[in-house]
Coordinates of C-alpha atoms in Angstrom, one line a residue:
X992 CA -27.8 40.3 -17.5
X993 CA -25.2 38.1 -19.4
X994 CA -22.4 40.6 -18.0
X995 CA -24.0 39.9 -14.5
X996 CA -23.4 36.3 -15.4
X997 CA -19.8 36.3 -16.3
X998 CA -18.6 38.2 -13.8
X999 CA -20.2 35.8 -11.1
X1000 CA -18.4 32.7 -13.3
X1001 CA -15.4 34.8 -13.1
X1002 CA -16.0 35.1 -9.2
X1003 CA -16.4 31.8 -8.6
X1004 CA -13.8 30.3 -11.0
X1005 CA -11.2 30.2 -8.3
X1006 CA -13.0 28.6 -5.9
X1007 CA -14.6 25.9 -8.3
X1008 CA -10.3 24.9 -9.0
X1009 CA -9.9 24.8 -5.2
X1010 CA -12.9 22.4 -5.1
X1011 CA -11.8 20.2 -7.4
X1012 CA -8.3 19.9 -6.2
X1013 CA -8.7 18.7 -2.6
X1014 CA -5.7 18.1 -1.1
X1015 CA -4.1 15.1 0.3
X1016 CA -3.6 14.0 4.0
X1017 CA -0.6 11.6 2.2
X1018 CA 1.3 11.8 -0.2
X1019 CA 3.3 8.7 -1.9
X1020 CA 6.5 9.6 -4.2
X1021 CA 8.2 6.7 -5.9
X1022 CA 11.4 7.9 -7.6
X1023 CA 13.7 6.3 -10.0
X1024 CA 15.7 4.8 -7.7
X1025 CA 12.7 3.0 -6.5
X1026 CA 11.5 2.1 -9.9
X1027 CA 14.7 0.0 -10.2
X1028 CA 14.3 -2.3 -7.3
X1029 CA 10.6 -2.9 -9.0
X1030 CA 12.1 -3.3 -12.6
X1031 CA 14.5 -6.7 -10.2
X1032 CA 12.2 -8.0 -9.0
X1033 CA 9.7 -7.9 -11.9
X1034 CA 12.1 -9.4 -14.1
X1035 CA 12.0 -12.3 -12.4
X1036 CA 8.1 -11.9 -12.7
X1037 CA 8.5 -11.9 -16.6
X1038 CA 10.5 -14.9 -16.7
X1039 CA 8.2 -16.6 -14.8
X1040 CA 5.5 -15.9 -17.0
X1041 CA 7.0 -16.4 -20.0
X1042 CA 8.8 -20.0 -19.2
X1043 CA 4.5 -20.6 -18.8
X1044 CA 3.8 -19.8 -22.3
X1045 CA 1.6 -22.3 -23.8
X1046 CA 2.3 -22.1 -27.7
X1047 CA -0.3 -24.7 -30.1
X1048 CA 0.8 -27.4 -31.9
X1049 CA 2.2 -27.2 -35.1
X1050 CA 1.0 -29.8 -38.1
X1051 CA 1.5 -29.7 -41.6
X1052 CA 2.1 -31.1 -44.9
X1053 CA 4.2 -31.0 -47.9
X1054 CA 4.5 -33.0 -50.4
X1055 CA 4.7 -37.0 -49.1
X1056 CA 5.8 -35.5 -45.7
X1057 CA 3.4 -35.0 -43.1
X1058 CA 5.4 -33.7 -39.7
X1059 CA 3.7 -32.4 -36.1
X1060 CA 4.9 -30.4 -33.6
X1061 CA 3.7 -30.6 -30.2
X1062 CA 4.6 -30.7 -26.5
X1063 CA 6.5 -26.8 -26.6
X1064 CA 8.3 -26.2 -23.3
X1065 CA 10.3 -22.9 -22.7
X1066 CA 13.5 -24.6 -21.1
X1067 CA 15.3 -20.8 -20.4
X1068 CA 15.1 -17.6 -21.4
X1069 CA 18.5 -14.3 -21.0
X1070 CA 16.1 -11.0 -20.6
X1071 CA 19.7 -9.3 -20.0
X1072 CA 18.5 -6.2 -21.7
X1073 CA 15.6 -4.8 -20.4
X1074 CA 14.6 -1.3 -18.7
X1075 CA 11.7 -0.2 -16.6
X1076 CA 11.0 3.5 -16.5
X1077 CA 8.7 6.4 -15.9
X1078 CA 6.5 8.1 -18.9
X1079 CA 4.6 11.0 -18.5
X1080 CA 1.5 11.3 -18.0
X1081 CA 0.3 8.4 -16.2
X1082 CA 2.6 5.4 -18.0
X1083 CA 5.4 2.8 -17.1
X1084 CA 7.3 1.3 -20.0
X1085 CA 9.0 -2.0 -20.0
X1086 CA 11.1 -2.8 -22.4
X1087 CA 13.0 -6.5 -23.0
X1088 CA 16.0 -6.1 -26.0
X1089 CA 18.3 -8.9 -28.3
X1090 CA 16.6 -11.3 -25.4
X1091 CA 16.8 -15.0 -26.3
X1092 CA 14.2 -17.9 -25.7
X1093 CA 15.6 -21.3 -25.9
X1094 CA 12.8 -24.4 -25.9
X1095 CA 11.9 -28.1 -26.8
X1096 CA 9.5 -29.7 -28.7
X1097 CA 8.3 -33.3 -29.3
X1098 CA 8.3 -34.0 -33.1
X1099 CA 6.6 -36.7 -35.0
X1100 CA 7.3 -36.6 -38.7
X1101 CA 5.9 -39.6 -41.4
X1102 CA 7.5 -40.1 -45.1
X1103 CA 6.2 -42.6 -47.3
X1104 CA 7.0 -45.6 -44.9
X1105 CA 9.3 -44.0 -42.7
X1106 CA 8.1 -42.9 -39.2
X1107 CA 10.7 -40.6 -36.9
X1108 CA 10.2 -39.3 -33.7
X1109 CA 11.7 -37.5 -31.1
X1110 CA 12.6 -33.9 -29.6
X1111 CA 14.2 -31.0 -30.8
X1112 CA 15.8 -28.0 -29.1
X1113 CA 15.4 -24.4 -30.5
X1114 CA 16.2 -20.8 -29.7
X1115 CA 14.5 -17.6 -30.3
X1116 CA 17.6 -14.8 -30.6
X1117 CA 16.8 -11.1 -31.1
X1118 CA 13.2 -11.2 -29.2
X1119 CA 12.1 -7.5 -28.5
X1120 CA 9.3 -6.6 -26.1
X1121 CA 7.8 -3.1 -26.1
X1122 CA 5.0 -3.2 -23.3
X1123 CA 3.5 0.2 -21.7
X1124 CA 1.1 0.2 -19.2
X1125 CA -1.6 3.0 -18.2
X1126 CA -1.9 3.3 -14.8
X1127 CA -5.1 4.8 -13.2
X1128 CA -7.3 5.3 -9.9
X1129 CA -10.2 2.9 -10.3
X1130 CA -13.6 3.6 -8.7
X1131 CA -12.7 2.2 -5.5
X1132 CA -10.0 4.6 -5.0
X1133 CA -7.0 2.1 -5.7
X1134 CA -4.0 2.2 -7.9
X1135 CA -4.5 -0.3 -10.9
X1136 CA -3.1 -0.9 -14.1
X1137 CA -6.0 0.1 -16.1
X1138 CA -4.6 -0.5 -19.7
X1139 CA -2.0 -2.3 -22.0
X1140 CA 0.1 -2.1 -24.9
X1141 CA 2.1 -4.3 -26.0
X1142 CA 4.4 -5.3 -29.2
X1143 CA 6.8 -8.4 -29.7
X1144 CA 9.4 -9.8 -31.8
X1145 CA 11.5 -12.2 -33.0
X1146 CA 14.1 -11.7 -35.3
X1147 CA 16.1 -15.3 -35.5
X1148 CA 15.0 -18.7 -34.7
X1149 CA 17.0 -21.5 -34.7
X1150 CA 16.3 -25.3 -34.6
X1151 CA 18.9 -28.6 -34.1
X1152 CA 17.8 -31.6 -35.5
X1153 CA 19.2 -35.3 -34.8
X1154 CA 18.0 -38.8 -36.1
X1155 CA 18.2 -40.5 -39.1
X1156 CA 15.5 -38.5 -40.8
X1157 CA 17.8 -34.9 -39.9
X1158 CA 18.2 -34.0 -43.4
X1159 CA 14.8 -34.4 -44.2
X1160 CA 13.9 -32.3 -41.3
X1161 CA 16.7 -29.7 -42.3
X1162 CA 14.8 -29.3 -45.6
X1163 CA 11.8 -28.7 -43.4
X1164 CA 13.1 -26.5 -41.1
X1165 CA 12.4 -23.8 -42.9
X1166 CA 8.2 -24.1 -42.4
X1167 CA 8.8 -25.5 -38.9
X1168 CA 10.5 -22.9 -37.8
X1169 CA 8.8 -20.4 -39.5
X1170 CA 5.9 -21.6 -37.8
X1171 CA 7.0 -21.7 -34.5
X1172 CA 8.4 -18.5 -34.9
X1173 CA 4.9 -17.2 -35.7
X1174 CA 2.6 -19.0 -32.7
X1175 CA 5.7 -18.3 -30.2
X1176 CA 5.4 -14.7 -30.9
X1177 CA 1.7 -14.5 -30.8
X1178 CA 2.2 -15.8 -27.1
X1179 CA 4.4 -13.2 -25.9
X1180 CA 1.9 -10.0 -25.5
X1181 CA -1.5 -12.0 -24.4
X1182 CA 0.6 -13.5 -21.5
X1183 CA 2.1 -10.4 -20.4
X1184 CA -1.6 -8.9 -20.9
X1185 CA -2.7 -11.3 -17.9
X1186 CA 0.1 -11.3 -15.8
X1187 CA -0.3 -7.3 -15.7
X1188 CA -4.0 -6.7 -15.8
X1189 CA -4.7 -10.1 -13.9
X1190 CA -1.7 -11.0 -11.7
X1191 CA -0.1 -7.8 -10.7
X1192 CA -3.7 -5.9 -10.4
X1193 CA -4.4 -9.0 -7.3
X1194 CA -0.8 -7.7 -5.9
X1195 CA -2.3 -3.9 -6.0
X1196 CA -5.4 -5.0 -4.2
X1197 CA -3.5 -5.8 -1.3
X1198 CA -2.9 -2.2 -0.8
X1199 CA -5.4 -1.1 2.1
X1200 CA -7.9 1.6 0.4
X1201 CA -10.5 1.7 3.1
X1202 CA -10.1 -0.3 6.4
X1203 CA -10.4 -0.5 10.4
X1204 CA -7.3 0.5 12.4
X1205 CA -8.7 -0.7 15.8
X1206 CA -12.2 -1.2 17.3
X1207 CA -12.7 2.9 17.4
X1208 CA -11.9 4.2 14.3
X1209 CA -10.9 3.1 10.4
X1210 CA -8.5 5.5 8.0
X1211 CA -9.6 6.2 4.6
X1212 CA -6.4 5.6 1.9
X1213 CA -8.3 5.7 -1.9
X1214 CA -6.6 8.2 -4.2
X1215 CA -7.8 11.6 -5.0
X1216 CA -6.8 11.6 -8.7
X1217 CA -5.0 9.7 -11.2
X1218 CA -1.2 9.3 -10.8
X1219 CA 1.2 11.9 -11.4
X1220 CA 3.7 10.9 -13.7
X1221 CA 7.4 12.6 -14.4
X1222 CA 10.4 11.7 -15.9
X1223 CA 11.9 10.6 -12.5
X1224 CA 8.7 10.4 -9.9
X1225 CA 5.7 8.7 -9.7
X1226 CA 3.3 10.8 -6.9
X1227 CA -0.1 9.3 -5.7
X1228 CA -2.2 11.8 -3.7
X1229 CA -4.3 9.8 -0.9
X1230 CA -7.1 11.4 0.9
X1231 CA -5.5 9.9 4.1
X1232 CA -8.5 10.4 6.5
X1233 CA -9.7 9.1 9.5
X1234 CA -13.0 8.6 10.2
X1235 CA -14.9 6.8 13.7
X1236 CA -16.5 3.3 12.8
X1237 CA -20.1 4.6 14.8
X1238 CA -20.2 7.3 12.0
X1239 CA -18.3 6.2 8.7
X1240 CA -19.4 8.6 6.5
X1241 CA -18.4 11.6 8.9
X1242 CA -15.3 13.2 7.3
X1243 CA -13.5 15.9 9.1
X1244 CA -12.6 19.1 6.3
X1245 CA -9.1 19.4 5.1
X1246 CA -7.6 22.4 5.5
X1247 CA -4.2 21.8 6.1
X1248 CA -1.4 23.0 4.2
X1249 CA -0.8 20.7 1.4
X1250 CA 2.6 18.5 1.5
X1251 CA 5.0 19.4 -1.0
X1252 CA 8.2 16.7 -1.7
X1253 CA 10.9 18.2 -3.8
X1254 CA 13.3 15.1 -2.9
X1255 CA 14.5 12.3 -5.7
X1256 CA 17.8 11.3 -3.5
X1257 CA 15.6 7.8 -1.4
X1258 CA 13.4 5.3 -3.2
X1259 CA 10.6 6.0 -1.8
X1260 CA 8.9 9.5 0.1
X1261 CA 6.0 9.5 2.2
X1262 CA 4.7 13.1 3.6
X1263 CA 1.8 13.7 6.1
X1264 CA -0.1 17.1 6.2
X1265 CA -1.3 18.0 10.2
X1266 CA -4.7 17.2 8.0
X1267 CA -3.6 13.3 8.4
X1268 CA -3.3 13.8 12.2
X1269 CA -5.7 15.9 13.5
X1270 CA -8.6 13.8 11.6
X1271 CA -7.2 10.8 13.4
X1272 CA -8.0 12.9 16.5
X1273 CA -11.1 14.2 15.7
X1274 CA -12.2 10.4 15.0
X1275 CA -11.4 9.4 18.5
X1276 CA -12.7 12.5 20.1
X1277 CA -16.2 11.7 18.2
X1278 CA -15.4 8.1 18.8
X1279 CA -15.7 8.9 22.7
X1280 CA -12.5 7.1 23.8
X1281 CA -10.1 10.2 24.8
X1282 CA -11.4 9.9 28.8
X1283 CA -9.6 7.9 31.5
X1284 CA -10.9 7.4 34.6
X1285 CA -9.0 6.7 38.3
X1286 CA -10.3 5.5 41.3
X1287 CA -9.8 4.0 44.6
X1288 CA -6.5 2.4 44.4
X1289 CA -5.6 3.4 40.7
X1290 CA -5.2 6.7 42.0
X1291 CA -1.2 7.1 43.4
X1292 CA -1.2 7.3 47.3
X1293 CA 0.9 10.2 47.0
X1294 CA -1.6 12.0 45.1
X1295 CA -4.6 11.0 47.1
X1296 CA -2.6 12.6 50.3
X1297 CA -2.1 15.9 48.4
X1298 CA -5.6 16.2 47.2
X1299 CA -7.3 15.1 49.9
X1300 CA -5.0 18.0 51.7
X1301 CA -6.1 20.3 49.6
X1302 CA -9.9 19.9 49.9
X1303 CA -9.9 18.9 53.5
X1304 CA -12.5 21.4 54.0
X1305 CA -14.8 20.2 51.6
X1306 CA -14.5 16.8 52.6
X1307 CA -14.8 17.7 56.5
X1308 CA -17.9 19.6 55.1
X1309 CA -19.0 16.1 53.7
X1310 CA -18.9 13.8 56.7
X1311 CA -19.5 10.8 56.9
X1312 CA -17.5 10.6 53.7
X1313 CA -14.8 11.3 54.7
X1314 CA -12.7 8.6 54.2
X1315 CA -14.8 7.6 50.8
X1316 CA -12.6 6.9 47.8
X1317 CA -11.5 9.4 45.4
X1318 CA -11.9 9.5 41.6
X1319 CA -10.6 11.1 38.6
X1320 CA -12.0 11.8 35.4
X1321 CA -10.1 13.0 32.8
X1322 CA -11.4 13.9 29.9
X1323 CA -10.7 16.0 26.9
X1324 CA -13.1 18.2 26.0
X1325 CA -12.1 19.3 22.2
X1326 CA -10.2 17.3 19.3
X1327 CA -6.7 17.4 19.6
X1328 CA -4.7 19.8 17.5
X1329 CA -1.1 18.7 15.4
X1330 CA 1.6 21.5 14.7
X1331 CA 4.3 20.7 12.6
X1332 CA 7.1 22.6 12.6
X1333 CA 10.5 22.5 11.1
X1334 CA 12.1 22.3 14.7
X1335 CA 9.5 19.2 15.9
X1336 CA 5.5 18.3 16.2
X1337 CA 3.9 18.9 18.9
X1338 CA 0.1 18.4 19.6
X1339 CA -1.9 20.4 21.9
X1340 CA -4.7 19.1 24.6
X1341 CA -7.5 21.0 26.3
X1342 CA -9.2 18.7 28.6
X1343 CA -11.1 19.2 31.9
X1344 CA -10.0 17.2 35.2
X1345 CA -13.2 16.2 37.0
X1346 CA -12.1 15.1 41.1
X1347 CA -14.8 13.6 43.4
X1348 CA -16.1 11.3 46.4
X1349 CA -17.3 8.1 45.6
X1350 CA -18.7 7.0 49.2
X1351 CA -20.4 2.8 48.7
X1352 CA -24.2 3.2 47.5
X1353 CA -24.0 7.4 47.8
X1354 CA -24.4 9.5 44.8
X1355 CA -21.2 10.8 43.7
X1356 CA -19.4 14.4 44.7
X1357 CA -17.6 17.0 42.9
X1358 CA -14.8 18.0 44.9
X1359 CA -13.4 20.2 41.8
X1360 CA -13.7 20.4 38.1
X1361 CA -10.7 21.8 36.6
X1362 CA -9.3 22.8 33.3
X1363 CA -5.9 21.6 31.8
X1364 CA -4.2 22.6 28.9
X1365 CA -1.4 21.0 28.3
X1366 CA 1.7 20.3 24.8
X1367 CA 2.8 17.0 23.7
X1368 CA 5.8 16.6 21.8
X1369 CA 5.4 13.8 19.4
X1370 CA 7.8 11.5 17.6
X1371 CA 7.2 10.2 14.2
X1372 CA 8.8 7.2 13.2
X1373 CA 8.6 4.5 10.0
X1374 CA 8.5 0.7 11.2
X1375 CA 8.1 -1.6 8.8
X1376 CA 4.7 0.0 6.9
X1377 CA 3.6 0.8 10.1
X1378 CA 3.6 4.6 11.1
X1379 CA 3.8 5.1 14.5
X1380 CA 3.6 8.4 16.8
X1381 CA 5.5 8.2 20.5
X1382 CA 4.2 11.2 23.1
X1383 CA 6.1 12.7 25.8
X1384 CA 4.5 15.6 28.1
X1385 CA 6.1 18.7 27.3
X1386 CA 4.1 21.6 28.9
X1387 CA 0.8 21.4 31.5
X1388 CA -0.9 24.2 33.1
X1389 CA -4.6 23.6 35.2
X1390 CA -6.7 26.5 36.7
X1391 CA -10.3 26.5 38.0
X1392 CA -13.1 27.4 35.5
X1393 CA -15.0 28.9 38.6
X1394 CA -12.4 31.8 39.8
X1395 CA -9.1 32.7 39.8
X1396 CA -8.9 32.7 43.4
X1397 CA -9.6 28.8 43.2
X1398 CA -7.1 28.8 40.4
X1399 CA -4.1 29.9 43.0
X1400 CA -5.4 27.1 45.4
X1401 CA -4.9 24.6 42.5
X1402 CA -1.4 25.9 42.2
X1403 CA 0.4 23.4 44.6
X1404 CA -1.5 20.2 42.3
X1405 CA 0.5 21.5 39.1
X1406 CA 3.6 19.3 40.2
X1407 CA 1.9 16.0 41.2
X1408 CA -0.9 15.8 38.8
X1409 CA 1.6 16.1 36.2
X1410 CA 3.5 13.5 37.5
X1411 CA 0.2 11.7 37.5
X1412 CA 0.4 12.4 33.9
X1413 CA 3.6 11.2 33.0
X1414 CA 3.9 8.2 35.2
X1415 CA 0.3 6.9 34.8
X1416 CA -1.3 8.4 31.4
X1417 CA 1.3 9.1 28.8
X1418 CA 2.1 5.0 29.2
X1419 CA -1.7 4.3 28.4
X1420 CA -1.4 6.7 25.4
X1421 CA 1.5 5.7 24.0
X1422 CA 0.2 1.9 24.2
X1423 CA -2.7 2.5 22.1
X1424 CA -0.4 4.3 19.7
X1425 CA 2.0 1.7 19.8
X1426 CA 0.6 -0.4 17.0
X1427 CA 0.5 2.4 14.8
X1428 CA -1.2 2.7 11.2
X1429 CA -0.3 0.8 8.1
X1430 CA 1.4 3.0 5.1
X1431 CA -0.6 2.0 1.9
X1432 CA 2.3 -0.1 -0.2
X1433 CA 1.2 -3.6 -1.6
X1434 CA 1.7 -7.0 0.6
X1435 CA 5.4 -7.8 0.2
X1436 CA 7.4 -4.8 0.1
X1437 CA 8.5 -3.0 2.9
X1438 CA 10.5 0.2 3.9
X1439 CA 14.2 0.4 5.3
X1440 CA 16.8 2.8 6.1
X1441 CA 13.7 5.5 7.5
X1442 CA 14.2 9.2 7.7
X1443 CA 12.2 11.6 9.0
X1444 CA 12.2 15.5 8.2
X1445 CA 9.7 18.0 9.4
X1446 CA 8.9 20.8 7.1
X1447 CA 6.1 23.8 8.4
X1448 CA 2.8 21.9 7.7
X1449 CA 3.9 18.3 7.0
X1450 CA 6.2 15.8 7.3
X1451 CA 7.9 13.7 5.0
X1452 CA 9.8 10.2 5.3
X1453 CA 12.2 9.4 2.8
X1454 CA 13.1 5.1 2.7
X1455 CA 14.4 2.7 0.7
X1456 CA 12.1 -0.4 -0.4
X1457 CA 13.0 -3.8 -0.2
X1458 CA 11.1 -7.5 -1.4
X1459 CA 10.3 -9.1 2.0
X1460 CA 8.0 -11.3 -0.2
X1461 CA 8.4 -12.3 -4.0
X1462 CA 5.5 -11.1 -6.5
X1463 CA 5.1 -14.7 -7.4
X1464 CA 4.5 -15.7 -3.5
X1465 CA 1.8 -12.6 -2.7
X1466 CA 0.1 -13.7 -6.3
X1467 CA -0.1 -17.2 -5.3
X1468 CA -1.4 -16.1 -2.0
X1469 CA -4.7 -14.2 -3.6
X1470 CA -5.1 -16.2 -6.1
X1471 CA -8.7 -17.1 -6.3
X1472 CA -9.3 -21.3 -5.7
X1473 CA -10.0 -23.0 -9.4
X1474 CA -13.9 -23.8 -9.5
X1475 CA -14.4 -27.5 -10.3
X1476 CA -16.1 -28.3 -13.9
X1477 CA -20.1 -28.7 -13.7
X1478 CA -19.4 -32.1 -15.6
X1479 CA -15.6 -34.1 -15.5
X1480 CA -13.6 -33.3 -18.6
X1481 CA -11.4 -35.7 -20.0
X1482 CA -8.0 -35.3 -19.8
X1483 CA -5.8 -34.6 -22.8
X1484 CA -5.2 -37.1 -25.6
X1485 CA -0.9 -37.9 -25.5
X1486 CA 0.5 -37.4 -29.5
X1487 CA -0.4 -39.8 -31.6
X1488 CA 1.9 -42.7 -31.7
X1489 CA 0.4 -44.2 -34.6
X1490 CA 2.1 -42.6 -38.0
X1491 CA -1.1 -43.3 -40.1
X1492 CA -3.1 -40.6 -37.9
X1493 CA -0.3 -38.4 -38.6

């Protein structure tokens, strides 16, 4: 009985790995080369955030002097040294080296009956940072940084005092700056704690995760699984589904070939599997939308002639309606299907081409119902974030779905109604298609220099990234309104003046 058991576990082993690695309709790759436009432009972040560290003020005691520190502003700051790179499994490390922080600081200092006060200017040489951050797919499916480390340093501080009390405050410096040595570094890490975990978590929520494309259907972006992490790459796996708004929770099996990116030359890859566009098919098929109906004078006149040519004896049959307008409903009668191929994509259609008399306040009648099948060649192309699909007509073929004798009669409509297709349909298509679907990268950054390569399953798109907003201008953007106090606070007391509360 136990043998029984094992070999069923052994049996369905392989399938249980399959199930638990589903694989992605996208497929994001952010290389090294991309990882260096980040590390610019979150430089700037840093020194942002550290020219807003808050650092306590600083009072003591020794001997007959009594001295207080207060007011600390960051006035600049050289992070000339620093490096942003990739660390397996799921980590980014930031590093800041031999940086230098120069401030200014309001002192008050009180000797016997001597009272000085003033500012003094200070640097911080040799700061290290050491900061790593775990990156990680939070239960909503989104990208976040879910974890921190961080370690800082300073190895020299400096201070210039002026006045007529500078040698007294030369033989303090040594507890003064020892002090402000001490609080400064203590400010370092829990600032670069919030900006990551707070700040640039509100910049990763701006990547869409779950959302409507149009008033039909919505696409489906959370991750599958943590991030990959290499040397060089950074790969997020996105389920990258579509599903129809009517029926949110219906998700169309992936069975698609999985895409593969060997690349590392662009900043940035994005692939598609035929997964990504035939569920995004399959939602407007179940969405009802893939019809389009022509009547009266929608239909072209040249058309109309032809087919009312062709079924003059029906129509004759039909009098009085003879002269009743004609309409055409055509409407696909499966979900589409995507091929990619190394030489293009193409998608194929079956639909059915339903042509009848509409005479004023009769019933409706069938003239034909016919079946089409035709190939679309499609064009995939990166605009911005938006990815967009063009469709030109490639192949079309009708017959009769009642006998192949009817189907040679329907051979003279092959020519116009695919002209009808081309002239009057493929615009409508490639309208709706037109806006395209957004590429899940945060609020700010966009793609550039766009290439497109087909492989046999998928397709990938291989960009550069550039800022077309700041960090600080998205963060500022999201960031929640301040909530007003349940009672008034009052405002900060100014630094004593008055040496005897020294």
């Amino acid at each position: 009985m136990a043998a029984g058991s094992h070999l069923l576990l052994l049996l369905l082993l392989p399938w249980l790995v399959m199930a638990s690695h589903s694989p992605p309709g996208c497929k994001i790759r952010i290389t090294s080369k991309g990882l260096d436009l980040v590390k610019q432009e979150g430089l700037r972040f840093v020194e942002q955030e550290l020219q807003n560290i808050t650092v306590s003020d600083l009072h003591g005691k020794e001997g007959q002097f009594h001295y207080n520190i207060s007011q600390v502003k960051v006035e600049d700051l050289q992070l000339a040294f620093s490096d942003l790179y990739f660390q397996p499994q799921q980590h980014l490390v930031f590093n800041i080296n031999n940086a230098s922080i120069s401030m200014r600081f309001r002192r008050q200092l009180l000797y016997w009956f001597f009272y000085d006060i003033g500012s003094i200017n200070a640097s911080a040489d040799g700061v290290h940072i050491h900061t790593v951050l775990q990156l990680a797919k939070d239960e909503a499916g989104r990208l976040k940084i879910s974890n921190i480390t961080c370690n800082a340093s300073i190895a020299r501080m400096h201070a210039g005092f002026s006045g007529t009390l500078r040698k007294v405050y030369e033989f303090l410096s040594t507890f003064i700056v020892t002090g402000m040595r001490f609080l400064l570094s203590q400010q370092i890490c829990p600032s670069l704690e919030h900006a990551s975990l707070v700040l640039l978590n509100s910049v990763l929520d701006t990547v869409p995760v779950r959302n409507y494309v149009d008033e039909h259907i919505g696409i489906d972006y959370s991750l599958l699984r943590d991030p990959a992490v290499s040397m060089d790459t950074l790969d997020l796996d996105f389920k990258g589904t579509f599903f129809p708004r009517a029926r949110e929770n219906q998700e169309l099996e992936n069975h698609a070939v999985e895409p593969v990116i060997k690349e590392t030359e662009r900043m940035v890859y994005v692939a598609f599997s035929e997964y990504f566009f035939d569920s995004a098919m399959h939602a407007y098929f179940q969405a009802g939308v893939l019809a389009i109906e022509l009547q009266g004078e929608k239909v072209p006149k040249d058309l109309e002639v032809l087919l009312r040519a062709t079924f003059f004896g029906t129509i004759f049959m039909l009098s009085p309606a003879v002269d009743a307008p004609l309409r055409l409903v055509l409407q696909v009668s499966a979900p589409p299907r995507c091929i990619i191929k190394p030489s293009g994509t193409s998608v194929s259609v079956s639909a059915f081409l339903n042509i009848s008399l509409v005479a004023p306040g009769r019933p409706p009648v069938q003239l034909s119902s016919m079946a089409m099948e035709t190939k679309l060649s499609a064009k995939v192309f990166l605009q911005g974030k938006a990815l967009r699909v063009q469709l030109d007509l490639r192949r079309f073929r009708i017959y009769s779905k009642q006998s192949a004798l009817e189907s040679l009669a329907l051979f003279s409509l092959q020519a116009p109604l695919k002209t009808l297709l081309q002239l009057t349909i493929m615009p409508i298509i490639n309208e709706r298609t037109k806006k395209g679907v957004q590429i899940p990268l945060p609020e700010g950054m966009d793609f550039t220099k766009e290439v497109v390569t087909n492989h046999a399953g998928f397709l990938t798109v291989g960009a550069d990234l550039h800022f077309s907003k700041g960090l600080r201008e998205v963060i500022e953007k999201y960031r929640p309104a301040p909530t007003a106090p349940a009672y008034p606070s009052s405002r900060p007391a100014e630094p004593s003046m008055d040496p005897r509360q020294l």
